[in-house]
Amino acid sequence: MNDLSQMTTEDARSAFATATVAVLPIGATEQHGHHLAVRTDTEIAYRFASAITAGLGDSAVLCPTIPYGLSEHHVDFAGTLTLRPQTLRAILLDLAESIRQQGVNRIIVVNGHGGNIDAIRLAAREARRDLGVEIAHVMWAPLAQDEIRAVVEPGELHNHACQIETSLALHLDPSLLRAEPIDDVQHPQSHPLVTPPGGPIDLPQGFETFTVSGALGHPSRASAELGEHLTDTVLRRALDFAQWFAARP
């Protein structure tokens, strides 16, 4: 696997000479309830990005992971460090320009944190318009949404330190689990139309609105087997896209 962080400058010259895509993982440093480490989003993004890069072979270079994201909705919980939206957007655009200077104008951003989505989408549009760089945004939750819906109960809050994300952690890196997961005491103080994930009305709210512990749903139901199944689904779909994206004229 072409991992830029492990290369010398001469290694990098050779790798970028054959690559058509740079793979850029981005996560977050934020609370994940009582049972998961604050690096969970970053580690999950790195694991998926590494697998995608390996699957692409010499046509891809793995860039070092960005360990911070947009986590302002978690700041009431200890351990959360966040960027401002304009900061993350600027980081992504600066990196896109640097990657283009290495001779590659296609980037797959592998995202581990839902709070990053809006900034990535805006940066991708600016990069295409102003830099001639294409940025494709890949995230595990949308790619496996049909499989996730088959597991969670109707109306169940999920996609953060829940049964789903805890299962991914158990499969991808069990060291992320720091305590036995228990279900949170939910106390939603919000209208159903703005309840995450993906409420049809957008209203910025802190995570303390939805959870006492910082976790959602039923993390006690997590399993490494479920994590493996979801991982296989995500990687199969992501690689199918990535191979097409890398091979285009």
C-alpha positions as CSV (number, residue, x, y, z in Angstrom):
1,M,0.0,0.0,0.0
2,N,1.3,3.5,-0.9
3,D,1.3,5.2,2.5
4,L,2.7,8.7,2.1
5,S,3.5,9.0,5.8
6,Q,6.0,6.1,5.5
7,M,7.7,7.4,2.4
8,T,10.9,9.3,1.7
9,T,10.6,12.1,-0.9
10,E,12.0,9.8,-3.6
11,D,9.4,7.2,-2.6
12,A,6.7,9.8,-2.9
13,R,8.0,10.9,-6.3
14,S,7.6,7.4,-7.6
15,A,4.2,6.8,-6.0
16,F,2.7,10.0,-7.4
17,A,4.1,9.3,-10.8
18,T,1.8,6.2,-11.2
19,A,-1.1,7.4,-9.0
20,T,-4.3,8.9,-10.4
21,V,-6.0,9.3,-7.0
22,A,-5.1,10.5,-3.5
23,V,-7.0,9.0,-0.6
24,L,-7.4,11.4,2.3
25,P,-9.0,10.1,5.6
26,I,-10.6,12.6,7.9
27,G,-12.1,11.9,11.3
28,A,-12.6,13.9,14.5
29,T,-11.4,14.1,18.1
30,E,-14.6,14.0,20.1
31,Q,-16.5,12.2,22.9
32,H,-18.0,8.8,22.1
33,G,-19.9,8.0,25.2
34,H,-18.4,6.1,28.2
35,H,-17.2,3.2,26.1
36,L,-15.3,4.4,23.1
37,A,-12.1,6.4,22.7
38,V,-12.2,10.0,21.4
39,R,-10.2,8.9,18.3
40,T,-12.9,6.5,17.1
41,D,-14.0,8.5,14.0
42,T,-10.4,9.1,13.0
43,E,-9.4,5.4,13.4
44,I,-12.5,4.2,11.5
45,A,-11.8,6.6,8.6
46,Y,-8.1,5.5,8.5
47,R,-9.0,1.8,8.4
48,F,-11.5,2.3,5.5
49,A,-9.1,4.6,3.7
50,S,-6.2,2.1,4.0
51,A,-8.4,-0.7,2.6
52,I,-9.5,1.4,-0.3
53,T,-5.9,2.4,-1.1
54,A,-4.7,-1.2,-0.9
55,G,-7.5,-2.2,-3.3
56,L,-6.5,0.4,-5.8
57,G,-2.8,-0.6,-5.8
58,D,-0.4,1.7,-7.6
59,S,-3.1,4.0,-8.8
60,A,-3.6,5.5,-5.3
61,V,-1.6,7.2,-2.5
62,L,-2.8,7.2,1.1
63,C,-2.4,10.7,2.7
64,P,-1.9,11.2,6.4
65,T,-5.2,11.3,8.4
66,I,-6.7,14.6,9.5
67,P,-7.6,13.9,13.2
68,Y,-9.8,16.9,13.7
69,G,-13.2,17.9,12.3
70,L,-16.4,19.8,13.0
71,S,-17.5,18.7,16.5
72,E,-19.0,21.8,18.0
73,H,-22.2,19.9,18.8
74,H,-20.1,17.7,21.2
75,V,-18.2,20.4,23.1
76,D,-20.4,20.0,26.2
77,F,-18.7,16.6,26.7
78,A,-15.1,16.4,27.8
79,G,-12.4,15.4,25.3
80,T,-13.9,17.1,22.3
81,L,-11.6,19.3,20.2
82,T,-13.2,21.0,17.1
83,L,-12.3,23.2,14.1
84,R,-14.5,26.0,12.7
85,P,-16.2,25.2,9.4
86,Q,-14.1,27.7,7.5
87,T,-10.9,26.2,9.0
88,L,-11.7,22.7,7.8
89,R,-12.8,24.0,4.4
90,A,-9.5,25.9,4.1
91,I,-7.5,22.8,5.2
92,L,-9.1,20.7,2.5
93,L,-8.6,23.3,-0.2
94,D,-4.9,23.8,0.8
95,L,-4.4,20.0,0.7
96,A,-6.2,19.7,-2.7
97,E,-3.8,22.3,-4.1
98,S,-0.8,20.5,-2.7
99,I,-1.9,17.2,-4.1
100,R,-2.5,18.8,-7.5
101,Q,1.1,20.1,-7.4
102,Q,2.2,16.4,-6.9
103,G,0.5,15.6,-10.2
104,V,-2.8,14.2,-9.0
105,N,-6.1,16.0,-9.5
106,R,-8.6,13.4,-8.0
107,I,-9.1,12.9,-4.3
108,I,-11.2,10.5,-2.4
109,V,-12.0,12.0,1.1
110,V,-12.8,9.1,3.4
111,N,-14.8,10.6,6.2
112,G,-15.5,9.1,9.6
113,H,-17.6,11.9,11.1
114,G,-21.0,13.1,10.1
115,G,-20.3,16.6,11.3
116,N,-17.7,17.1,8.5
117,I,-20.1,16.5,5.7
118,D,-21.2,20.1,4.9
119,A,-17.6,21.4,4.9
120,I,-16.4,18.6,2.7
121,R,-19.2,19.2,0.2
122,L,-18.5,22.9,0.0
123,A,-14.7,22.4,-0.3
124,A,-15.3,19.8,-3.1
125,R,-17.3,22.3,-5.1
126,E,-14.7,25.0,-4.7
127,A,-11.9,22.7,-5.6
128,R,-13.5,21.7,-8.8
129,R,-14.3,25.2,-9.8
130,D,-11.1,27.0,-8.7
131,L,-8.4,24.3,-8.8
132,G,-9.6,21.7,-11.3
133,V,-9.5,19.1,-8.6
134,E,-12.2,16.5,-8.2
135,I,-13.0,15.5,-4.6
136,A,-15.3,12.5,-4.0
137,H,-16.6,12.2,-0.5
138,V,-17.0,8.6,0.9
139,M,-18.5,7.9,4.3
140,W,-19.5,4.5,5.8
141,A,-23.0,5.4,7.1
142,P,-24.6,6.5,3.7
143,L,-22.9,3.6,1.9
144,A,-24.4,1.1,4.3
145,Q,-27.7,2.9,5.0
146,D,-29.9,0.0,3.8
147,E,-28.0,-2.5,6.0
148,I,-28.1,-0.1,9.0
149,R,-31.9,0.4,8.7
150,A,-32.3,-3.4,8.8
151,V,-30.6,-3.5,12.2
152,V,-31.9,-0.4,14.1
153,E,-35.4,-0.1,15.4
154,P,-37.7,2.4,13.7
155,G,-37.1,5.9,15.2
156,E,-34.0,4.8,17.1
157,L,-31.2,7.4,17.4
158,H,-28.1,6.0,15.8
159,N,-24.8,6.6,14.0
160,H,-22.8,7.8,17.0
161,A,-21.3,5.5,19.6
162,C,-24.4,3.3,19.0
163,Q,-24.9,-0.3,18.1
164,I,-23.7,0.4,14.6
165,E,-20.5,2.4,15.3
166,T,-19.6,0.3,18.3
167,S,-19.8,-2.8,16.1
168,L,-17.5,-1.2,13.5
169,A,-15.0,-0.4,16.3
170,L,-15.1,-3.9,17.6
171,H,-14.3,-5.3,14.1
172,L,-11.8,-2.6,12.9
173,D,-9.9,-1.8,16.1
174,P,-11.1,-3.4,19.3
175,S,-8.7,-1.2,21.3
176,L,-11.2,1.6,20.7
177,L,-13.5,0.0,23.2
178,R,-12.5,1.2,26.7
179,A,-15.4,0.0,28.7
180,E,-18.4,-2.3,28.4
181,P,-21.1,-0.5,26.3
182,I,-24.4,0.1,28.0
183,D,-27.5,1.7,26.6
184,D,-27.9,5.4,27.3
185,V,-30.7,7.0,29.2
186,Q,-32.2,9.0,26.3
187,H,-34.0,12.2,27.0
188,P,-34.8,13.8,23.7
189,Q,-35.7,17.5,24.0
190,S,-36.2,18.1,20.4
191,H,-38.9,18.0,17.7
192,P,-38.9,14.7,15.7
193,L,-38.3,16.5,12.5
194,V,-34.9,17.8,13.7
195,T,-33.8,14.6,15.5
196,P,-30.6,13.0,14.1
197,P,-29.6,11.3,12.0
198,G,-30.9,13.0,9.0
199,G,-33.9,14.9,10.3
200,P,-35.6,16.6,7.4
201,I,-35.4,20.1,9.1
202,D,-32.0,21.4,9.9
203,L,-31.6,22.9,13.3
204,P,-28.1,23.0,14.9
205,Q,-28.3,21.4,18.4
206,G,-25.8,20.1,20.9
207,F,-25.6,16.4,21.6
208,E,-26.6,17.0,25.2
209,T,-30.1,17.5,23.7
210,F,-30.3,13.8,22.8
211,T,-28.2,11.9,25.2
212,V,-26.9,11.9,28.8
213,S,-23.8,9.7,28.2
214,G,-22.9,11.0,24.7
215,A,-23.9,7.8,23.0
216,L,-27.0,7.1,21.0
217,G,-29.3,4.1,20.7
218,H,-28.3,0.6,22.0
219,P,-24.5,0.2,22.0
220,S,-25.0,-2.9,24.3
221,R,-26.2,-4.7,21.2
222,A,-23.0,-4.2,19.3
223,S,-21.0,-7.2,18.0
224,A,-17.8,-7.7,16.0
225,E,-19.8,-9.9,13.6
226,L,-22.2,-7.0,12.7
227,G,-19.1,-4.8,12.3
228,E,-17.5,-7.2,9.9
229,H,-20.7,-7.4,7.9
230,L,-21.1,-3.6,7.7
231,T,-17.4,-3.2,6.9
232,D,-17.6,-5.7,4.0
233,T,-20.6,-3.9,2.6
234,V,-19.0,-0.5,2.8
235,L,-15.7,-1.6,1.3
236,R,-17.4,-3.5,-1.6
237,R,-19.4,-0.5,-2.6
238,A,-16.6,2.0,-1.9
239,L,-14.1,0.0,-4.0
240,D,-16.5,-0.3,-6.9
241,F,-16.7,3.5,-7.0
242,A,-13.0,4.1,-6.3
243,Q,-11.9,1.8,-9.1
244,W,-14.2,3.6,-11.6
245,F,-13.0,7.0,-10.3
246,A,-9.3,6.2,-10.5
247,A,-9.6,4.6,-14.0
248,R,-11.4,7.4,-15.8
249,P,-9.5,9.1,-18.7
